[in-house]
Coordinates of C-alpha atoms in Angstrom, one line a residue:
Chain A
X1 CA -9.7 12.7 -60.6
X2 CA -11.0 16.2 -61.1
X3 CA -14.1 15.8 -63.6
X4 CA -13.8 19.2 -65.5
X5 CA -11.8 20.7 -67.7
X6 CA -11.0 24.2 -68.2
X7 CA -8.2 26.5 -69.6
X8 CA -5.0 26.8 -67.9
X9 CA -4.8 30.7 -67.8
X10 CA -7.3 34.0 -69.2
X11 CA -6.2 37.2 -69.2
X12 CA -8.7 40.3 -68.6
X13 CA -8.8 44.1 -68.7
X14 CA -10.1 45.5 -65.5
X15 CA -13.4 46.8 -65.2
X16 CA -14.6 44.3 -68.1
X17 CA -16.4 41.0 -67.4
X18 CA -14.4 38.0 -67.3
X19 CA -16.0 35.0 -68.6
X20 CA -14.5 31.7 -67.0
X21 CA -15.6 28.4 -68.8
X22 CA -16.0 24.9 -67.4
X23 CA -16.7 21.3 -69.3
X24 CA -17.7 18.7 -67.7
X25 CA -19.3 16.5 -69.9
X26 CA -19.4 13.3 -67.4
X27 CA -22.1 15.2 -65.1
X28 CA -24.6 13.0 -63.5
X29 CA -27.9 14.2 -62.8
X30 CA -27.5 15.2 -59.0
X31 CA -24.2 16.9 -59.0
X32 CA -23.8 20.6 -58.3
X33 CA -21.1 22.6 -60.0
X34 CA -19.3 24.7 -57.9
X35 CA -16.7 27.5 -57.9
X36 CA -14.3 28.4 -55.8
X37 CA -10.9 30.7 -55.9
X38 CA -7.7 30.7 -54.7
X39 CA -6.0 34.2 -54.4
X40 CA -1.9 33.9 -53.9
X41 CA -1.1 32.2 -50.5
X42 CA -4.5 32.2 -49.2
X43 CA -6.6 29.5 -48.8
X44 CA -9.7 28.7 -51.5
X45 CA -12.4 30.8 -51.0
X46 CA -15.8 29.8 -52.0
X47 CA -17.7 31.6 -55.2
X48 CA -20.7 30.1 -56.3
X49 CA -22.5 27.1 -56.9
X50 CA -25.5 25.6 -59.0
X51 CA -27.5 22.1 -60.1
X52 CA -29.0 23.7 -63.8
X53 CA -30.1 26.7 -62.9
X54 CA -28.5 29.9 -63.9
X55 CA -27.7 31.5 -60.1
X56 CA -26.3 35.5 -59.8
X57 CA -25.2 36.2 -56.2
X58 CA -23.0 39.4 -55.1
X59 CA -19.8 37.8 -56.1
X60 CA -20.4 36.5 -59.7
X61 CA -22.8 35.0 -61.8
X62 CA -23.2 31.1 -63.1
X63 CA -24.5 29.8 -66.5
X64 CA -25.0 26.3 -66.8
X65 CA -25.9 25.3 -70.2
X66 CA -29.1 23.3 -70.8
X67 CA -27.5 19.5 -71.4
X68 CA -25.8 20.8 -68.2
X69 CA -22.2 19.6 -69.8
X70 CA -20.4 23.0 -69.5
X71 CA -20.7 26.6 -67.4
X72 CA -19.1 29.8 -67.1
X73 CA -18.7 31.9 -64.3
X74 CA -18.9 35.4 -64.9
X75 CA -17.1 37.9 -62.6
X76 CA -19.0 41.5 -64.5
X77 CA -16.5 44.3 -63.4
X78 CA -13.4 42.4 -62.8
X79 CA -10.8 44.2 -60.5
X80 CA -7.2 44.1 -59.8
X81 CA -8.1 41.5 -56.9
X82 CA -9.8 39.1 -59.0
X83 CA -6.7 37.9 -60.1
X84 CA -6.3 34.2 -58.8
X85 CA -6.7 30.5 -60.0
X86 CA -10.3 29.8 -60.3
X87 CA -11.3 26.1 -60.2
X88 CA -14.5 24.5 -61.0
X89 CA -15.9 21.6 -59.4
X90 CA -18.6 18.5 -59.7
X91 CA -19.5 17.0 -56.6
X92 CA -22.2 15.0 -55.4
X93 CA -22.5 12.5 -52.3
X94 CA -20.2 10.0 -51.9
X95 CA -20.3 7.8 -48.8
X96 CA -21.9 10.7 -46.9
X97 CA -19.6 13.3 -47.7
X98 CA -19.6 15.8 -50.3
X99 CA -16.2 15.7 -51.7
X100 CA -14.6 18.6 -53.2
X101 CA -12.0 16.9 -55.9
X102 CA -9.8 20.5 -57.0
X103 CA -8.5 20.2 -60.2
X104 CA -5.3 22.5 -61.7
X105 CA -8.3 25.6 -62.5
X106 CA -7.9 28.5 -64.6
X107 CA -5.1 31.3 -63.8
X108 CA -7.2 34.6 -64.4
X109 CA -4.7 37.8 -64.5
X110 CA -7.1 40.6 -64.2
X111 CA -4.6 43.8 -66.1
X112 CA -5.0 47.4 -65.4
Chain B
X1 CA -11.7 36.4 -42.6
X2 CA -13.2 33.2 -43.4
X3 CA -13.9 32.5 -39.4
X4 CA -11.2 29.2 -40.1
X5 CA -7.7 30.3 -38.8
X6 CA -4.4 28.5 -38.7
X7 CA -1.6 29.0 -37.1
X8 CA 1.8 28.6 -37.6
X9 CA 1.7 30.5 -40.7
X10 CA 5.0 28.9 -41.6
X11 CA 7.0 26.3 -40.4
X12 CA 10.4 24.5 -41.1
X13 CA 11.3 21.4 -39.4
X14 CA 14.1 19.1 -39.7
X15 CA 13.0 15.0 -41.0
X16 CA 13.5 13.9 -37.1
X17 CA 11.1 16.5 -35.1
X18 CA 7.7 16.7 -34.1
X19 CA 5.4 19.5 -34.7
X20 CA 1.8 20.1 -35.2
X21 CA -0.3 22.1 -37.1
X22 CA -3.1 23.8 -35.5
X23 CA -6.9 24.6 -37.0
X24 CA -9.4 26.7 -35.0
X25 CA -12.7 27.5 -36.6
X26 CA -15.3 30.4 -35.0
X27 CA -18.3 29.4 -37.0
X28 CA -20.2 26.6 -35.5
X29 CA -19.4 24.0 -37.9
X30 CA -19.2 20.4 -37.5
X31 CA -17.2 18.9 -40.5
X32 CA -13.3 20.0 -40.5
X33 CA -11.4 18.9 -43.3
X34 CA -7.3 19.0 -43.8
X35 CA -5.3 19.1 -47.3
X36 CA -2.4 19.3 -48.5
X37 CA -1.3 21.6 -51.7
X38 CA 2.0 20.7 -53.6
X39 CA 3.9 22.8 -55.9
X40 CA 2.5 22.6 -59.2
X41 CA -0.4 20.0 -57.9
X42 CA -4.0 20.3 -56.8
X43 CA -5.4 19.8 -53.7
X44 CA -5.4 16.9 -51.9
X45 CA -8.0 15.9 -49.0
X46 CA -6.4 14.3 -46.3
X47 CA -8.9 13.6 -43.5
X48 CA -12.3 14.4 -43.1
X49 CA -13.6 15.0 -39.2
X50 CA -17.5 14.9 -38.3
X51 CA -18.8 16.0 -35.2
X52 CA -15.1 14.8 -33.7
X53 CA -15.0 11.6 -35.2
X54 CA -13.0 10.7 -38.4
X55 CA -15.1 9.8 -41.3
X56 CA -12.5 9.8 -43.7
X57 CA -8.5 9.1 -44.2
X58 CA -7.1 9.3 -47.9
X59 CA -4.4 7.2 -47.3
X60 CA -2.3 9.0 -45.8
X61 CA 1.1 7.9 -44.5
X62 CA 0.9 7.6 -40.4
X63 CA 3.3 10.7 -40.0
X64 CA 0.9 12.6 -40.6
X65 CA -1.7 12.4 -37.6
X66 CA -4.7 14.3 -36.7
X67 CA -6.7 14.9 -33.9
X68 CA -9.6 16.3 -33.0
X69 CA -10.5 16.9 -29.5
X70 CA -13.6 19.6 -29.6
X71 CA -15.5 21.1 -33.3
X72 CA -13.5 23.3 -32.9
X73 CA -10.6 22.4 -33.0
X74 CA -8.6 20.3 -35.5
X75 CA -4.3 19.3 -35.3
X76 CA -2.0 17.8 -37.8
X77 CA 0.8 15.9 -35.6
X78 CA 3.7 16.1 -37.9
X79 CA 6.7 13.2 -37.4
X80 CA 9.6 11.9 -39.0
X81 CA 8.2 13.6 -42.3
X82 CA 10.1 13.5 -45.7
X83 CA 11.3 16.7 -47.8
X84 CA 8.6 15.8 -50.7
X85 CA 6.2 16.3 -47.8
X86 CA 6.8 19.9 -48.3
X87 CA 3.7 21.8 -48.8
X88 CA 0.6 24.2 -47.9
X89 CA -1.3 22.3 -45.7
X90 CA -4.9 23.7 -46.0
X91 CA -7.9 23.6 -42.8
X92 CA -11.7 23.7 -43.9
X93 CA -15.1 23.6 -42.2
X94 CA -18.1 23.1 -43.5
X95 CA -21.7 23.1 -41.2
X96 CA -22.1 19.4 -41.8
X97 CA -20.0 16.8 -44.3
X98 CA -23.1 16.2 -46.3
X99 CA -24.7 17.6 -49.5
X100 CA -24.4 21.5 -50.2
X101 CA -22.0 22.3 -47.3
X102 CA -19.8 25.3 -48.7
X103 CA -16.5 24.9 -47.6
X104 CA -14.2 27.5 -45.9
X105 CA -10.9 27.4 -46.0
X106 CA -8.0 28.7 -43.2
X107 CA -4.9 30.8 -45.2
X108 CA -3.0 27.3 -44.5
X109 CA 0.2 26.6 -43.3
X110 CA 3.3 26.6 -45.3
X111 CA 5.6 23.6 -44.1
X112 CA 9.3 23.0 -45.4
X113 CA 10.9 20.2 -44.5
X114 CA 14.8 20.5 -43.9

């Protein structure tokens, strides 16, 4: 079972920031939170991730609060093709694989 | 591009053929994963290859069977399947199954089953 939860859809205005949240309450101390997307028939395609640091790369940025039970992805100028179902994930180790367990995500419909 | 394609795109079989799904990946990795994506459902992992071998099989019914013959290379033998097994079926590589391995995903295969 997916451990987060997060909103079934958002709607945002292009060229503003869209602010995606995450709970995940049950984190253990050495699991990563990690974002990935899924445009319409493609396949997921990998955002960010992060441990309890707040990380920025060219895509979006991550803020993990400091009891590490919830995060939002930030996506600062969204565009047109931002629109997809984003889907946040905890994963650690198990049995020498890092799982990724996809929950139902968030259904972001970026609007001109 | 991701560097992880699949081909067919989309298939339709009838419940008694045999096809396969085929994954190629042109990054150097050495996990390959398959799932499958429902309507209306999250993704499921199905097998988990490493360095060839398979590490991992989420019970999966034995129509469905993969192989694995080079890191590059990953199949999904398809047999006597069942219309609920309908679906995207999803490739992924990662550089190594362990921690931190981003995952990257083929544009999948969309499978109907007659």
């Amino acid at each position: 079972d997916a451990k987060t939860t997060q909103p079934p859809s958002m709607d945002c205005a292009e060229g503003r920031a869209a602010n995606l949240p995450c709970n995940h309450s049950t984190i253990s101390g050495n699991e990563y939170v990690y974002w990935y997307r899924q445009i319409h028939s493609q396949g997921p395609q990998y955002i960010i991730h992060g441990l309890k640091n707040n990380e920025t790369n060219e895509m979006a940025s991550l803020i993990i609060t400091e009891d590490r039970k919830s995060s939002t992805l930030i996506l600062p100028h969204a565009t047109l093709r931002d629109t997809a179902v984003y889907y946040c994930i905890v994963t650690g180790l198990q049995g020498g694989s890092e799982k990724l367990v996809f929950g139902k995500g968030t259904k972001l419909t970026v609007n001109p | 591009e991701t560097g992880v394609t699949q081909t067919p795109r989309h298939l339709v079989m009838g419940m008694t053929n045999k096809k396969s799904l085929k994954c190629e990946q042109h990054l150097g990795h050495n996990a390959m994963y398959w799932y499958k994506q429902s309507a209306k459902k999250p993704l499921e992992l199905m097998f988990v290859y490493s360095l060839e071998e398979r590490v991992e099989n989420n019970s999966v019914p034995s129509r469905f069977s993969p192989e694995c013959p080079n890191s590059s290379h990953l199949f999904l033998h398809l047999h006597t399947l069942q219309p609920e097994d309908s679906a995207l079926y999803l490739c992924a590589s990662s550089q190594d199954r362990g921690f931190g391995n981003i995952q990257y995903f083929g544009a999948g295969t969309r499978l109907s089953v007659l």
